[in-house]
mmCIF file of C-alpha atoms and ligand atoms in Angstrom:
data_model
loop_
_atom_site.group_PDB
_atom_site.id
_atom_site.type_symbol
_atom_site.label_atom_id
_atom_site.label_comp_id
_atom_site.label_asym_id
_atom_site.label_seq_id
_atom_site.Cartn_x
_atom_site.Cartn_y
_atom_site.Cartn_z
ATOM 1 C CA MET A 1 17.671 21.699 36.539
ATOM 2 C CA THR A 2 17.316 22.982 40.082
ATOM 3 C CA VAL A 3 17.758 26.673 40.672
ATOM 4 C CA THR A 4 18.217 27.875 44.215
ATOM 5 C CA ASP A 5 20.504 30.779 43.384
ATOM 6 C CA LYS A 6 18.225 33.788 42.863
ATOM 7 C CA GLU A 7 20.958 35.874 41.263
ATOM 8 C CA ALA A 8 21.756 33.187 38.666
ATOM 9 C CA TYR A 9 18.046 32.724 38.057
ATOM 10 C CA GLU A 10 17.508 36.429 37.432
ATOM 11 C CA SER A 11 20.622 36.759 35.274
ATOM 12 C CA ARG A 12 18.933 34.592 32.629
ATOM 13 C CA ILE A 13 16.042 37.012 32.259
ATOM 14 C CA ASP A 14 17.128 39.221 29.388
ATOM 15 C CA ARG A 15 14.981 42.158 28.304
ATOM 16 C CA VAL A 16 11.220 42.332 28.791
ATOM 17 C CA LEU A 17 9.623 41.718 25.415
ATOM 18 C CA ILE A 18 5.945 42.140 26.346
ATOM 19 C CA SER A 19 4.947 43.924 29.558
ATOM 20 C CA GLU A 20 2.127 43.023 31.946
ATOM 21 C CA GLU A 21 0.209 46.087 30.793
ATOM 22 C CA GLU A 22 0.515 45.164 27.101
ATOM 23 C CA ILE A 23 -0.687 41.628 27.854
ATOM 24 C CA LYS A 24 -3.647 42.993 29.848
ATOM 25 C CA GLN A 25 -4.759 45.282 27.010
ATOM 26 C CA ALA A 26 -4.497 42.517 24.399
ATOM 27 C CA LEU A 27 -6.422 40.085 26.641
ATOM 28 C CA LYS A 28 -9.228 42.588 27.055
ATOM 29 C CA ARG A 29 -9.625 42.974 23.280
ATOM 30 C CA CYS A 30 -9.432 39.203 22.734
ATOM 31 C CA GLY A 31 -11.991 38.500 25.486
ATOM 32 C CA GLU A 32 -14.385 41.056 24.018
ATOM 33 C CA GLN A 33 -14.054 39.563 20.532
ATOM 34 C CA ILE A 34 -14.737 36.018 21.789
ATOM 35 C CA SER A 35 -17.693 37.203 23.900
ATOM 36 C CA ARG A 36 -19.181 38.921 20.830
ATOM 37 C CA GLU A 37 -18.596 36.063 18.386
ATOM 38 C CA TYR A 38 -19.780 33.207 20.630
ATOM 39 C CA GLU A 39 -22.778 34.756 22.361
ATOM 40 C CA GLY A 40 -25.619 32.198 22.561
ATOM 41 C CA LYS A 41 -23.312 29.306 21.618
ATOM 42 C CA PRO A 42 -22.043 26.459 23.844
ATOM 43 C CA LEU A 43 -18.380 27.397 24.201
ATOM 44 C CA LEU A 44 -15.509 25.228 25.409
ATOM 45 C CA LEU A 45 -12.029 26.678 25.898
ATOM 46 C CA VAL A 46 -9.423 23.941 25.575
ATOM 47 C CA SER A 47 -5.954 24.488 26.888
ATOM 48 C CA VAL A 48 -2.954 22.289 26.198
ATOM 49 C CA LEU A 49 -0.917 22.006 29.386
ATOM 50 C CA LYS A 50 1.200 23.380 30.733
ATOM 51 C CA GLY A 51 2.344 26.493 28.895
ATOM 52 C CA ALA A 52 -1.088 28.034 28.326
ATOM 53 C CA PHE A 53 -2.388 27.803 31.898
ATOM 54 C CA VAL A 54 -1.670 31.444 32.808
ATOM 55 C CA PHE A 55 -3.025 32.752 29.499
ATOM 56 C CA LEU A 56 -6.201 30.657 29.852
ATOM 57 C CA ALA A 57 -6.745 31.762 33.468
ATOM 58 C CA ASP A 58 -6.518 35.445 32.551
ATOM 59 C CA LEU A 59 -8.324 35.199 29.205
ATOM 60 C CA CYS A 60 -11.366 33.375 30.611
ATOM 61 C CA ARG A 61 -11.848 36.232 33.078
ATOM 62 C CA GLU A 62 -12.113 38.688 30.167
ATOM 63 C CA ILE A 63 -14.898 36.592 28.605
ATOM 64 C CA SER A 64 -18.335 37.766 29.681
ATOM 65 C CA ILE A 65 -20.464 34.931 28.226
ATOM 66 C CA PRO A 66 -20.972 31.447 29.723
ATOM 67 C CA CYS A 67 -18.146 29.052 28.838
ATOM 68 C CA GLU A 68 -16.585 25.794 29.960
ATOM 69 C CA ILE A 69 -12.895 25.025 30.428
ATOM 70 C CA GLY A 70 -11.087 21.816 29.500
ATOM 71 C CA PHE A 71 -7.502 20.625 29.668
ATOM 72 C CA MET A 72 -5.390 18.298 27.601
ATOM 73 C CA ALA A 73 -1.793 17.294 28.051
ATOM 74 C CA ALA A 74 0.312 16.046 25.184
ATOM 75 C CA GLN A 75 3.780 14.729 24.657
ATOM 76 C CA SER A 76 5.384 15.341 21.284
ATOM 77 C CA TYR A 77 7.887 13.132 19.560
ATOM 78 C CA PHE A 78 9.396 14.620 16.444
ATOM 79 C CA GLU A 79 12.410 13.291 14.659
ATOM 80 C CA GLY A 80 14.949 15.466 12.871
ATOM 81 C CA THR A 81 13.469 17.978 10.510
ATOM 82 C CA SER A 82 10.580 15.743 9.480
ATOM 83 C CA SER A 83 7.255 17.518 9.731
ATOM 84 C CA ARG A 84 5.486 14.217 10.374
ATOM 85 C CA GLY A 85 4.647 14.505 14.003
ATOM 86 C CA ASN A 86 3.642 12.056 16.634
ATOM 87 C CA VAL A 87 1.707 13.421 19.579
ATOM 88 C CA GLN A 88 0.585 11.271 22.453
ATOM 89 C CA ILE A 89 -2.247 12.519 24.630
ATOM 90 C CA THR A 90 -1.310 11.983 28.264
ATOM 91 C CA TYR A 91 -4.343 13.709 29.795
ATOM 92 C CA ASP A 92 -7.618 14.012 27.955
ATOM 93 C CA LEU A 93 -10.765 16.130 27.935
ATOM 94 C CA ALA A 94 -13.877 14.817 29.670
ATOM 95 C CA GLN A 95 -16.403 16.691 27.506
ATOM 96 C CA ASP A 96 -18.262 15.324 24.466
ATOM 97 C CA LEU A 97 -16.901 17.756 21.871
ATOM 98 C CA SER A 98 -19.800 17.300 19.441
ATOM 99 C CA ARG A 99 -21.843 19.539 21.750
ATOM 100 C CA TYR A 100 -19.436 22.488 21.726
ATOM 101 C CA HIS A 101 -17.885 25.268 19.728
ATOM 102 C CA VAL A 102 -14.251 24.707 20.694
ATOM 103 C CA ILE A 103 -11.464 27.259 20.996
ATOM 104 C CA ILE A 104 -7.955 25.907 21.511
ATOM 105 C CA VAL A 105 -6.061 28.305 23.769
ATOM 106 C CA GLU A 106 -2.314 28.030 23.071
ATOM 107 C CA ASP A 107 0.715 29.694 24.592
ATOM 108 C CA ILE A 108 2.872 29.825 21.465
ATOM 109 C CA ILE A 109 2.901 28.477 17.935
ATOM 110 C CA ASP A 110 6.465 27.722 16.988
ATOM 111 C CA THR A 111 6.968 25.010 14.331
ATOM 112 C CA GLY A 112 3.228 24.311 14.506
ATOM 113 C CA ARG A 113 3.745 20.541 14.771
ATOM 114 C CA THR A 114 2.124 20.013 18.163
ATOM 115 C CA LEU A 115 -0.869 22.183 17.390
ATOM 116 C CA ALA A 116 -1.407 20.549 13.986
ATOM 117 C CA GLU A 117 -1.683 17.156 15.699
ATOM 118 C CA ILE A 118 -3.987 18.487 18.429
ATOM 119 C CA ILE A 119 -6.248 20.042 15.781
ATOM 120 C CA LYS A 120 -6.480 16.662 14.008
ATOM 121 C CA LEU A 121 -7.329 14.871 17.248
ATOM 122 C CA ILE A 122 -10.021 17.400 18.172
ATOM 123 C CA ASN A 123 -11.546 17.438 14.682
ATOM 124 C CA ILE A 124 -12.021 13.643 14.808
ATOM 125 C CA ARG A 125 -14.394 14.285 17.732
ATOM 126 C CA ASP A 126 -16.544 16.471 15.519
ATOM 127 C CA PRO A 127 -16.905 19.778 17.412
ATOM 128 C CA LEU A 128 -19.592 22.253 16.230
ATOM 129 C CA SER A 129 -16.664 24.503 15.219
ATOM 130 C CA LEU A 130 -12.968 24.796 15.995
ATOM 131 C CA LYS A 131 -10.781 27.879 16.288
ATOM 132 C CA VAL A 132 -7.330 28.615 17.677
ATOM 133 C CA VAL A 133 -6.296 31.519 19.874
ATOM 134 C CA THR A 134 -2.607 31.895 20.612
ATOM 135 C CA LEU A 135 -0.833 34.306 22.908
ATOM 136 C CA LEU A 136 2.377 34.287 20.855
ATOM 137 C CA ASP A 137 3.201 33.457 17.270
ATOM 138 C CA LYS A 138 6.688 32.829 15.870
ATOM 139 C CA PRO A 139 5.847 32.574 12.150
ATOM 140 C CA SER A 140 9.480 32.480 11.054
ATOM 141 C CA ARG A 141 9.882 29.048 12.697
ATOM 142 C CA ARG A 142 6.875 27.388 11.082
ATOM 143 C CA VAL A 143 7.346 23.892 9.635
ATOM 144 C CA VAL A 144 3.664 22.990 9.302
ATOM 145 C CA PRO A 145 1.570 25.609 7.468
ATOM 146 C CA LEU A 146 -0.842 26.732 10.127
ATOM 147 C CA GLU A 147 -2.336 30.024 11.259
ATOM 148 C CA ALA A 148 -4.158 30.948 14.450
ATOM 149 C CA ASP A 149 -7.577 32.586 14.144
ATOM 150 C CA ILE A 150 -6.531 35.086 16.807
ATOM 151 C CA SER A 151 -2.895 35.794 17.645
ATOM 152 C CA LEU A 152 -2.171 38.361 20.359
ATOM 153 C CA PHE A 153 1.508 38.992 19.629
ATOM 154 C CA THR A 154 3.845 38.092 16.778
ATOM 155 C CA ILE A 155 7.431 37.720 17.963
ATOM 156 C CA PRO A 156 10.804 37.153 16.284
ATOM 157 C CA ASP A 157 12.740 33.881 16.486
ATOM 158 C CA HIS A 158 14.034 34.165 20.029
ATOM 159 C CA PHE A 159 13.379 31.832 22.961
ATOM 160 C CA VAL A 160 10.999 33.507 25.414
ATOM 161 C CA ILE A 161 9.992 32.834 29.010
ATOM 162 C CA GLY A 162 7.323 33.963 31.444
ATOM 163 C CA TYR A 163 3.544 34.196 31.613
ATOM 164 C CA GLY A 164 3.265 30.398 31.528
ATOM 165 C CA LEU A 165 6.208 29.732 29.211
ATOM 166 C CA ASP A 166 9.142 27.921 30.716
ATOM 167 C CA CYS A 167 12.756 27.043 30.319
ATOM 168 C CA GLY A 168 13.467 23.776 32.111
ATOM 169 C CA GLU A 169 10.154 24.240 34.022
ATOM 170 C CA TYR A 170 11.257 27.564 35.506
ATOM 171 C CA TYR A 171 10.076 31.123 34.830
ATOM 172 C CA ARG A 172 6.408 30.208 34.191
ATOM 173 C CA ASN A 173 5.457 32.526 37.081
ATOM 174 C CA LEU A 174 6.955 35.722 35.615
ATOM 175 C CA PRO A 175 4.044 38.140 35.063
ATOM 176 C CA TYR A 176 5.548 39.386 31.755
ATOM 177 C CA ILE A 177 7.214 37.815 28.699
ATOM 178 C CA ALA A 178 10.976 38.139 28.469
ATOM 179 C CA GLU A 179 13.739 36.998 26.190
ATOM 180 C CA TYR A 180 15.825 34.223 27.663
ATOM 181 C CA LYS A 181 19.557 34.783 27.965
ATOM 182 C CA GLU A 182 21.551 31.691 26.981
ATOM 183 C CA LYS A 183 24.422 31.072 29.360
ATOM 184 C CA SER A 184 25.303 28.307 31.789
ATOM 185 C CA LEU A 185 24.177 28.724 35.372
HETATM 186 P P1 LIG B 201 5.674 23.499 18.170
HETATM 187 O O1 LIG B 201 4.805 24.599 17.613
HETATM 188 O O2 LIG B 201 5.164 22.124 17.954
HETATM 189 O O3 LIG B 201 7.103 23.670 17.730
HETATM 190 O O4 LIG B 201 5.752 23.574 19.738
HETATM 191 C C1 LIG B 201 5.241 24.594 20.460
HETATM 192 C C2 LIG B 201 5.591 24.336 21.903
HETATM 193 O O5 LIG B 201 6.997 24.480 22.118
HETATM 194 C C3 LIG B 201 4.925 25.393 22.743
HETATM 195 O O6 LIG B 201 3.642 24.990 23.166
HETATM 196 C C4 LIG B 201 5.918 25.564 23.875
HETATM 197 O O7 LIG B 201 5.648 24.636 24.904
HETATM 198 C C5 LIG B 201 7.266 25.244 23.261
HETATM 199 N N1 LIG B 201 7.965 26.497 22.841
HETATM 200 C C6 LIG B 201 8.198 26.928 21.591
HETATM 201 N N2 LIG B 201 8.865 28.101 21.572
HETATM 202 C C7 LIG B 201 9.047 28.428 22.876
HETATM 203 C C8 LIG B 201 9.672 29.560 23.534
HETATM 204 O O8 LIG B 201 10.196 30.515 22.934
HETATM 205 N N3 LIG B 201 9.659 29.526 24.895
HETATM 206 C C9 LIG B 201 9.103 28.516 25.616
HETATM 207 N N4 LIG B 201 8.507 27.456 25.044
HETATM 208 C C10 LIG B 201 8.486 27.409 23.688
HETATM 209 MG MG1 LIG B 202 1.936 24.643 24.292
#
């Protein structure tokens, strides 16, 4: 999809679900909690590209203790309604995970399939500990039983865009989270 028509682009942005200010407040609390819980521990924040890049960038600046950042990219292949997932890592971490307390920083947990596979792959590498922080949680869509250790916002089953989350690679740069309006451009 290529969008050059600004009016059409904007017409797809339905109502704002979570404002910039609400995100800021929640990030502050989350950053403080992580800084408290991981003080004195080697901490690695792992983000799965691309959706979580904005969340990671803002969250790490609310963390006041030393920490490292790592990125992974994954491609998911899931067939039908089967919960047996297949995730291929297309870009991998450079760090030796056995030296770190790892926090996976996710944009959204939807069915939970991708994250469940990523958790398996990280656990094989034997981190000192592993936790999950997610910006958004859509529990009503869950296929794999899985819960984040910290979830900033729980949202209903509606496709959302902004703050890193995309639709057809667009809207990642919106500073807030909005509901996406389905209609053809
Ligand atoms: P799942 O939990 O394996 O179903 O996949 C989660 C991934 O699907 C997220 O990391 C997002 O990239 C994408 N996703 C799920 N729900 C939404 C949404 O509402 N907006 C944008 N992307 C979404
Ligand atoms: Mg993601």
